[in-house]
Coordinates of C-alpha atoms in Angstrom, one line a residue:
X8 CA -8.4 -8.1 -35.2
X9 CA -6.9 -11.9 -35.6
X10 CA -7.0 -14.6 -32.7
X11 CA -3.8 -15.0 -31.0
X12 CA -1.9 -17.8 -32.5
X13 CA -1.2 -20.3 -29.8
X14 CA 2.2 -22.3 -29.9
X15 CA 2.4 -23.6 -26.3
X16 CA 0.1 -25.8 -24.3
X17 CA -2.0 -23.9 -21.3
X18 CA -0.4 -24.7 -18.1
X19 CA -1.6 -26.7 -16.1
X20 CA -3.9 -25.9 -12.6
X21 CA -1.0 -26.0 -10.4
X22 CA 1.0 -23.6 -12.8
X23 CA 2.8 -20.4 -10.6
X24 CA 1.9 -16.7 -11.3
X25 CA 5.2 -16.7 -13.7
X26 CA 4.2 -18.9 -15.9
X27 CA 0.2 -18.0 -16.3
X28 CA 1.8 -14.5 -16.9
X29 CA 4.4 -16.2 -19.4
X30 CA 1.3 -18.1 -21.2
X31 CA -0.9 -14.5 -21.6
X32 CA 2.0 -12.8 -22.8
X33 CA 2.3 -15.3 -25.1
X34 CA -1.3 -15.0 -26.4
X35 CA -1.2 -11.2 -26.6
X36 CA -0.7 -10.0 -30.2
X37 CA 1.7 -7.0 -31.0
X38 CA -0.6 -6.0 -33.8
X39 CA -3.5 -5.4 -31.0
X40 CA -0.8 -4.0 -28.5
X41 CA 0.2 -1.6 -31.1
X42 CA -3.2 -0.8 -32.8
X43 CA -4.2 -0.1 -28.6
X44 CA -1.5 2.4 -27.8
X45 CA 0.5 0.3 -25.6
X46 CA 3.7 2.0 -23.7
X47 CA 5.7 -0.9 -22.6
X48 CA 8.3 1.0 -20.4
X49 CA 5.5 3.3 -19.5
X50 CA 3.0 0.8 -18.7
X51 CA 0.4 3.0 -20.1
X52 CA -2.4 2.8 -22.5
X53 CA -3.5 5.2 -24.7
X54 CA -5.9 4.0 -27.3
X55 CA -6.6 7.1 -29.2
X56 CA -8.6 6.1 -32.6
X57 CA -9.1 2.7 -31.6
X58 CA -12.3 1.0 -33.0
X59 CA -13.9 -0.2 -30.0
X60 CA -11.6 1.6 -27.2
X61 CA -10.7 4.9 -28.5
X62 CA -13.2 7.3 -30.3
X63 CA -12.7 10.7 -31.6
X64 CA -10.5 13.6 -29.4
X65 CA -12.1 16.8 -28.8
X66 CA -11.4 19.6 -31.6
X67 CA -10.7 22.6 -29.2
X68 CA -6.9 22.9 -29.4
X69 CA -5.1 21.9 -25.8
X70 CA -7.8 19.7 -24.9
X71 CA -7.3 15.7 -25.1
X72 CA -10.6 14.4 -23.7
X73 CA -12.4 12.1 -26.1
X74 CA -16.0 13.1 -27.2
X75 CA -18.8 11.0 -26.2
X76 CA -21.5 11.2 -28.8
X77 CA -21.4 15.2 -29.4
X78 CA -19.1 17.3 -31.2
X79 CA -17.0 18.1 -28.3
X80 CA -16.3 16.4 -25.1
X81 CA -18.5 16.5 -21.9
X82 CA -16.4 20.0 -20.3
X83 CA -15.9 21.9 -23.5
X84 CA -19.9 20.9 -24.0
X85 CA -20.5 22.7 -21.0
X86 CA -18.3 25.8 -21.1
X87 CA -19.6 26.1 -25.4
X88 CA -22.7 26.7 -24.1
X89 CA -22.1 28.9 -21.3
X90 CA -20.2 30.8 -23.8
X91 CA -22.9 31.7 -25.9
X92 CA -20.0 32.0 -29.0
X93 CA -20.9 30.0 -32.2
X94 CA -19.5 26.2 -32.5
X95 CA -16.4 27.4 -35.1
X96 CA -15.5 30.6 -33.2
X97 CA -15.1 28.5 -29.8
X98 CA -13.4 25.6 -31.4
X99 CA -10.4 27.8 -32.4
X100 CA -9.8 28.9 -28.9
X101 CA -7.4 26.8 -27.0
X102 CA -8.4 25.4 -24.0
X103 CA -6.5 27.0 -21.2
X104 CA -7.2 25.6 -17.6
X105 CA -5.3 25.7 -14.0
X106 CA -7.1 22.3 -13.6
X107 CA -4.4 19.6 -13.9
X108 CA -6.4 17.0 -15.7
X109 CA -4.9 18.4 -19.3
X110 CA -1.3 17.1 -20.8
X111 CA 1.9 18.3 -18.9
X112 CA 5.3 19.0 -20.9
X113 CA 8.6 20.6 -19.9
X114 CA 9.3 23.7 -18.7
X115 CA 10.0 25.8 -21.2
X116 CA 13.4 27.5 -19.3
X117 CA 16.0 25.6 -22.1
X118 CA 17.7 22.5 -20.7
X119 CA 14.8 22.4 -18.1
X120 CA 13.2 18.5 -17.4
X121 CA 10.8 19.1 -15.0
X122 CA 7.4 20.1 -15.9
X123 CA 5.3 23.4 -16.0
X124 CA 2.9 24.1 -13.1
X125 CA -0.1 25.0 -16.0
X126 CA -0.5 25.7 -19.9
X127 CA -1.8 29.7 -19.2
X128 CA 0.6 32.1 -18.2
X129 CA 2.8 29.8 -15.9
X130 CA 4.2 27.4 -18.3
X131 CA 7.3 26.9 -16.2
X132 CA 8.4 24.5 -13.1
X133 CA 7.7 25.6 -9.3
X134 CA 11.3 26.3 -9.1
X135 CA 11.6 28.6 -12.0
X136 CA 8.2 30.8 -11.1
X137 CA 9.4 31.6 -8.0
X138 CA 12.7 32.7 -10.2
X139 CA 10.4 34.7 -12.3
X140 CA 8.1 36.4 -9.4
X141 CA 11.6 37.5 -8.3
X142 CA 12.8 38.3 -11.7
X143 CA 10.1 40.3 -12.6
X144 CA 9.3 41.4 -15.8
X145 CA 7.4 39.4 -18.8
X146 CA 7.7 35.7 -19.3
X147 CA 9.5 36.4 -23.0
X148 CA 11.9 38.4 -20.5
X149 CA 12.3 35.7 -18.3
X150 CA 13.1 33.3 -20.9
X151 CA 15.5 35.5 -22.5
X152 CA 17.3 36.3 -19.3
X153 CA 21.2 33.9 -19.9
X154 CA 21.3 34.0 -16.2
X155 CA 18.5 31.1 -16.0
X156 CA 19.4 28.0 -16.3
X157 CA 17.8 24.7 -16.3
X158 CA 17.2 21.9 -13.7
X159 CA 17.4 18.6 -14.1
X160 CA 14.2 16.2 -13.6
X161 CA 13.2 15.1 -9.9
X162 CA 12.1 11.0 -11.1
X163 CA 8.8 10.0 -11.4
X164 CA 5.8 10.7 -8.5
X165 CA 6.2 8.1 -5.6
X166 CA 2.4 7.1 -6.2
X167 CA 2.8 3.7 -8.1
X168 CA 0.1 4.3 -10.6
X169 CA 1.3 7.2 -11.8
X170 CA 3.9 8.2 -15.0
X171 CA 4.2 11.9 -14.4
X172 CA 7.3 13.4 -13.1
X173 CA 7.7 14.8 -9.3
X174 CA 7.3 18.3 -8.7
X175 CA 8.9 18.6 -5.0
X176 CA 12.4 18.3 -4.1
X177 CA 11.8 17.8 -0.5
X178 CA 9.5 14.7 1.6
X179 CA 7.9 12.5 -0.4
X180 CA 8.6 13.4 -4.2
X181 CA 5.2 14.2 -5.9
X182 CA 3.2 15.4 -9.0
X183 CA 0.9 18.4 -9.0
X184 CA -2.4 16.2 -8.9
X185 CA -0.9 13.8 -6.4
X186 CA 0.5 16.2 -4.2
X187 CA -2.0 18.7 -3.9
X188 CA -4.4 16.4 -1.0
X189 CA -1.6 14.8 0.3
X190 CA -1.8 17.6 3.3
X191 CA -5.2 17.3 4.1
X192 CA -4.5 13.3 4.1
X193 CA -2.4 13.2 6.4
X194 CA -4.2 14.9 9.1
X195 CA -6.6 12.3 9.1
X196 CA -6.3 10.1 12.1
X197 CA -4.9 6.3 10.9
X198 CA -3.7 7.5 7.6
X199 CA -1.2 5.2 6.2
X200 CA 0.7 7.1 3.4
X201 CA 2.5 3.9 2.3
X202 CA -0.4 2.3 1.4
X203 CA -1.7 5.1 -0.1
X204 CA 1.4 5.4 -1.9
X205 CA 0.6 1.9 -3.0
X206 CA -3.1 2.3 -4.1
X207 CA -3.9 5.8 -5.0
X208 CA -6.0 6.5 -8.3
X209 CA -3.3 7.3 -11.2
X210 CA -5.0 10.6 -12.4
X211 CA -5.2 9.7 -15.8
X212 CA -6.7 11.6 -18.0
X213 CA -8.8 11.8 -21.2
X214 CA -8.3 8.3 -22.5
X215 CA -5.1 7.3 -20.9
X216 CA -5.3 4.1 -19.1
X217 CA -2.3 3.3 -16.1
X218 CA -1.0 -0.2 -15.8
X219 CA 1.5 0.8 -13.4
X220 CA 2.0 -0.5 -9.7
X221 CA -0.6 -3.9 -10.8
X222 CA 1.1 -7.1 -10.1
X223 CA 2.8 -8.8 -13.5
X224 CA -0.7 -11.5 -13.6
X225 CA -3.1 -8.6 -13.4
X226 CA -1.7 -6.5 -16.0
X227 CA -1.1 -9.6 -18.3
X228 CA -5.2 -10.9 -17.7
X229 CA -6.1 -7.0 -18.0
X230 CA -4.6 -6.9 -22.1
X231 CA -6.0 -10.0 -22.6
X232 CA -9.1 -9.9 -21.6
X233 CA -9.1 -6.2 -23.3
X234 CA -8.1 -8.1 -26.4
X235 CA -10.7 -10.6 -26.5
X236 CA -13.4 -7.9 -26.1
X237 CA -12.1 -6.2 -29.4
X238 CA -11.9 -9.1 -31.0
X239 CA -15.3 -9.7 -29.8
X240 CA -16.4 -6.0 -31.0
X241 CA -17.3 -5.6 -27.7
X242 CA -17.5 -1.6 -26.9
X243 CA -14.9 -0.7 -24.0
X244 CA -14.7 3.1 -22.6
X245 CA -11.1 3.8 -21.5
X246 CA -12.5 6.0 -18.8
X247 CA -14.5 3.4 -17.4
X248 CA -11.7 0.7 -17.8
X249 CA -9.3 3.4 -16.2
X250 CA -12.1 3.6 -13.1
X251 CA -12.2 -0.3 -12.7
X252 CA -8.4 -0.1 -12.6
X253 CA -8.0 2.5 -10.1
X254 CA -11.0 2.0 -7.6
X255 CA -11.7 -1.3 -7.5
X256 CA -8.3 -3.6 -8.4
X257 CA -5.6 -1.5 -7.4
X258 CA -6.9 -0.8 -3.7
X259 CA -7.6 -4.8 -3.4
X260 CA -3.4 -5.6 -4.1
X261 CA -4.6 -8.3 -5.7
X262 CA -2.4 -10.6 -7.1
X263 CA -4.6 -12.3 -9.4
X264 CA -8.0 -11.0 -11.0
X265 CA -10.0 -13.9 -9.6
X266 CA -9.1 -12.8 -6.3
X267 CA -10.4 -8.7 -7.0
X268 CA -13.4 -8.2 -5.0
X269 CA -16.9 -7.5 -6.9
X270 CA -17.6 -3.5 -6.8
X271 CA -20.9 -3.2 -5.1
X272 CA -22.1 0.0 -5.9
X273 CA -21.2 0.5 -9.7
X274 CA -23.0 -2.5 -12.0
X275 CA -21.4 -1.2 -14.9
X276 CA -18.1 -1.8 -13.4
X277 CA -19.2 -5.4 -12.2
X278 CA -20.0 -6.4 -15.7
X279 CA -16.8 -4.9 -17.1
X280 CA -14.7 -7.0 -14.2
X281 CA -16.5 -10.3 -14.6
X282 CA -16.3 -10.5 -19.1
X283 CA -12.2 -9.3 -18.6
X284 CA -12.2 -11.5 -16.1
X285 CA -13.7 -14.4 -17.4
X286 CA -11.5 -14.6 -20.7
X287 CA -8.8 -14.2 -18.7
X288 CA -9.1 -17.2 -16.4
X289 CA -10.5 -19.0 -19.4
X290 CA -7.4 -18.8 -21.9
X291 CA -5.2 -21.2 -19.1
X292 CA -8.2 -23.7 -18.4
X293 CA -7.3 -27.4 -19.9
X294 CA -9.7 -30.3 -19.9
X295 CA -7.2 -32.2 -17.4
X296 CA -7.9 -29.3 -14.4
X297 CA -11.5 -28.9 -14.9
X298 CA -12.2 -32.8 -14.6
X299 CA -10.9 -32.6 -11.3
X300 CA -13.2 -30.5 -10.2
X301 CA -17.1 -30.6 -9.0
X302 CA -18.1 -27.7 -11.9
X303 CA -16.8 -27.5 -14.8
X304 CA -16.7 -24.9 -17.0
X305 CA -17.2 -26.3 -20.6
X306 CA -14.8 -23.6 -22.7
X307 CA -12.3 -25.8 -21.8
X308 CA -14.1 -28.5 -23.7
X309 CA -15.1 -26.6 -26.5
X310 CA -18.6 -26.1 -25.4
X311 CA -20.4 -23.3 -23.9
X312 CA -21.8 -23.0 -20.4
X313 CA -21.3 -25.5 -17.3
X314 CA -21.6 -28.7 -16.0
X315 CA -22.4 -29.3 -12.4
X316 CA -21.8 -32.4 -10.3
X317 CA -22.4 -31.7 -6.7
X318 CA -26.0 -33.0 -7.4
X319 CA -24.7 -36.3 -7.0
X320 CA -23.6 -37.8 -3.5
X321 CA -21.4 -40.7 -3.6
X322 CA -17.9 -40.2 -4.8
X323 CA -17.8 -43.3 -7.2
X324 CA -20.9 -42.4 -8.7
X325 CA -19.7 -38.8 -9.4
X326 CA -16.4 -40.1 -10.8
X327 CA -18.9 -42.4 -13.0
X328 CA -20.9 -39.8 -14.0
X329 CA -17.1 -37.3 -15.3
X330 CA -16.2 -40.5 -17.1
X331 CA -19.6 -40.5 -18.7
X332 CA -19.4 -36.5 -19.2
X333 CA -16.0 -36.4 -20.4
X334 CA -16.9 -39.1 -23.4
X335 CA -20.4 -37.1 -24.0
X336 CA -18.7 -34.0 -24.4
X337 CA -16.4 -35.1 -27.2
X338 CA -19.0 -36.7 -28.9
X339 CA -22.3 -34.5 -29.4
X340 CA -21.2 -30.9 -30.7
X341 CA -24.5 -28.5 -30.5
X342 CA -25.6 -25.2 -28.6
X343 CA -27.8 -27.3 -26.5
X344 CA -24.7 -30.2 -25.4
X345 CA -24.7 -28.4 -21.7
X346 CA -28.2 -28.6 -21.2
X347 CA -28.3 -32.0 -22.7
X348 CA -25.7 -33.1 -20.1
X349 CA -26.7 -31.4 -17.4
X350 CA -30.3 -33.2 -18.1
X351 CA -28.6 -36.5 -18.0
X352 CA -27.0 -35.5 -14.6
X353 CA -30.2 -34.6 -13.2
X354 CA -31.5 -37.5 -13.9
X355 CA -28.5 -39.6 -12.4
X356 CA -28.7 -37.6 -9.1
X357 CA -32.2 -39.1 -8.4
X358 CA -30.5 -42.6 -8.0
X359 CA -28.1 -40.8 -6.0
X360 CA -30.9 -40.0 -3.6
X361 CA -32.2 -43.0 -3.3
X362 CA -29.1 -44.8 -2.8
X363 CA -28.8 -42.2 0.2
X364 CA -32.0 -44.1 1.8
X365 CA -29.6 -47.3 2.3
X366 CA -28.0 -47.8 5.4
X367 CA -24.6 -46.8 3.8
X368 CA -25.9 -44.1 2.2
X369 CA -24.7 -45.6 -1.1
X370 CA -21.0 -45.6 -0.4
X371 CA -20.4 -48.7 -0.5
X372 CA -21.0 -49.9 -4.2
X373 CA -20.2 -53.1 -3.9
X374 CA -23.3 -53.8 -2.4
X375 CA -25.4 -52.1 -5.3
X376 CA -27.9 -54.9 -6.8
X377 CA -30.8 -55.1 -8.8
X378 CA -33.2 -53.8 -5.4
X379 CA -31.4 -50.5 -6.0
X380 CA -32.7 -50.2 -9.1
X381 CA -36.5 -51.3 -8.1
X382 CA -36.2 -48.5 -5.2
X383 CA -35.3 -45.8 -7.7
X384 CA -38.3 -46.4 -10.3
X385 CA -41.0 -47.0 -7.2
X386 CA -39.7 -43.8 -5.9
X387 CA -40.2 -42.0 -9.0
X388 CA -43.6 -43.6 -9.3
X389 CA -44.6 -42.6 -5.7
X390 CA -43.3 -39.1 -6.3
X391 CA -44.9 -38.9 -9.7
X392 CA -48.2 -40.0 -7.7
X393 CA -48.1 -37.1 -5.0
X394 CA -47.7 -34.5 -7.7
X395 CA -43.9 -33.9 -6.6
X396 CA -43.6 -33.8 -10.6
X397 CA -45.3 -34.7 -14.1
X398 CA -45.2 -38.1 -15.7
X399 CA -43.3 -37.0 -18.4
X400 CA -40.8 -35.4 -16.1
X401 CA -40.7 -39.0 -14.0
X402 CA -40.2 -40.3 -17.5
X403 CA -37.5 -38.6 -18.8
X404 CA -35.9 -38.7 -15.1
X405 CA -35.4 -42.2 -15.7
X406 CA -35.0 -42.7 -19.6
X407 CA -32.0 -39.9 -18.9
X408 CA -30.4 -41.7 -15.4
X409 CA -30.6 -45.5 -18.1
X410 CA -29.1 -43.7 -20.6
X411 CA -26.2 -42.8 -18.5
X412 CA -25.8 -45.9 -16.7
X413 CA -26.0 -48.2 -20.0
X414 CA -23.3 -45.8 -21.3
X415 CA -20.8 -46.5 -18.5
X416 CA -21.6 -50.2 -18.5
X417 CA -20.2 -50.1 -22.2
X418 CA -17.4 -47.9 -21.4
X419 CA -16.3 -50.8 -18.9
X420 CA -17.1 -48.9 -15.7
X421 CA -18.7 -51.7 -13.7
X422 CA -15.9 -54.1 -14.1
X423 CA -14.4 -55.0 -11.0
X424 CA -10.6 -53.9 -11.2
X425 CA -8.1 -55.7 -12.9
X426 CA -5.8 -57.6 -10.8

């Protein structure tokens, strides 16, 4: 899998939805969007024989599940051994199931566009079985009969999520799967059948994932941050993906993925939210919007892992201590530069704390002088002396809180203003 070839800056913090979406899309390659099954006008994926996302289908004709480290997938499994046939002689048998979990097509009345109720006997719409319960007769005889006609399609189910056609003609226009617990929903007291409408599972199956109904951001961060985990060789089950879709971002109506609430009860889903997520929110981060904040996140420096500066108090201190960062960070390249600087801001948040013992608390700095400096280092010493920490910690406490402040006298920080 290449990287993304990037031709446009990142906006910047204050950027709208549109053009975050506009900047993804623009980092999202059509070789991964292809090589992922990616339905555009569908909004579905459907990664079948992808590396990381796919895996292998299920050999038992009819069935589309993928298989999950056996020969055949998780049901067949089940039903092979219940079966007590040998592996070859149950592999050849189609799988023929009222459960509506396996693919739909068209009715098989000529000219007909909605879709059969099941694969067994009954591969025809609702409206043509009760034409051939009337008919009587065979299904060959039904089929053959000129005086059947077909119908034309009802549109697509009214759940949001979902890309299967309707099935009903009548109320609220449905697919088998969606329609079938629609009844007992609604005689639950404070149902709200808009919102469930709005937020109901897709009913996906095998390794299809649904896009549909997510805001334009979501979908955008979802293929990205999909994309950086393949690139990443990161192992990704569609059915699991498909589950964090469905149950945890599509009830929130999120608008953006930082604003999806953490599942509580399913770690595996928390991991798989928080890596998408990360990458996601990562590609638009700029070294201009993270300095203007109290934690930054180094990525956007070319480092790994963060910086904090809410250890230290006074505003013009921490802005001295982001100038001094900001010219560290472009300087040292290692594994261990975060820990480095976050050392060195340790170190400078102990003169923070004792310039909080002055009657200003340290704002004011143009009162700093020399006796600031002599009430950090006998602090150190006194708590070096009660054991509050090691010499060499006191040591490197203060070698690290020089370092910095020598540094920022020779970037020309303690000059007053000009003018």
């Amino acid at each position: 899998m290449l990287t993304p070839v990037v031709t446009a800056p990142a906006p910047g913090a204050d950027a709208s939805d549109a053009e975050v979406t506009a900047f993804l899309w623009s980092m999202i390659r059509e070789d991964f969007l292809a090589e992922a099954g990616w339905n555009a006008e569908r909004r579905v994926m459907t990664p079948t024989g992808h590396p990381t996302m796919g895996g292998r289908r299920c050999p038992v004709p009819n069935c589309e599940s993928p298989v999950r480290g056996k020969k055949l997938c998780s049901t067949c499994y089940s039903r092979h051994r219940k079966s007590g046939t040998p592996l070859e002689e149950f592999m050849r048998v189609p799988r023929i199931s009222r459960h509506l979990h396996l693919g739909t097509e068209n009715c098989r009345v000529s000219g007909c566009e909605r879709p059969w109720i099941n694969s067994g006997n009954e591969p025809v719409c609702r409206a043509h079985r009760w034409q051939m319960i009337k008919h009587g007769g065979t299904l060959e005889e039904f089929l053959a009969d000129p005086s059947v006609k077909g119908l034309p399609g009802l549109g697509d189910c009214s759940v949001l999520a979902c890309n299967r056609q309707a099935v009903n003609e009548s109320g609220t226009r449905l697919c088998h799967p969606h329609g079938k617990p629609l009844p007992a929903l609604r005689r639950k007291p404070r149902f709200d059948e808009e919102e469930w409408l709005r937020t109901a599972p897709s009913g996906s199956f095998g390794i299809e994932i649904s896009f549909r109904g997510l805001p334009e951001l979501v979908v955008a961060q979802l293929l990205f941050g999909l994309q950086h985990r393949c690139h990443r060789g990161a192992r990704t089950e569609a059915g699991n993906f498909r589950a964090l879709i469905d149950k945890t971002i599509r009830p929130s109506l999120a608008r953006r993925l930082e604003d999806v609430p953490d599942p509580v009860a399913n770690e595996d889903a928390l991991i798989l939210l928080n890596r998408t997520r990360i990458y996601a929110i990562r590609a638009v981060k700029t070294p201009e919007g993270e300095y203007a904040k109290d934690e930054w996140d180094l990525v956007a420096f070319g480092h790994r892992g963060t910086l904090v500066f809410t250890v230290i108090h006074q505003p013009w201190l921490r802005e001295s201590a982001k100038r001094w960062a900001r010219d560290y960070l472009s300087k040292v390249r290692s594994k261990s530069t975060a820990s480095h600087a976050q050392q060195h801001l340790h170190g400078l948040a102990k003169v923070s704390d004792t310039l909080r013992a002055r009657p200003d608390r340290g704002m004011d700095k143009s009162g700093l002088s020399r006796a600031d400096i002599e009430n950090f280092l006998n602090r150190m010493a006194f708590l070096d002396a009660n054991g509050r920490f090691t010499t060499n910690t006191r040591i490197s406490y203060v070698r690290m809180a020089r370092n910095v402040l020598k540094q920022c006298r020779v970037m020309g920080l303690t000059r007053p203003p000009a003018g």
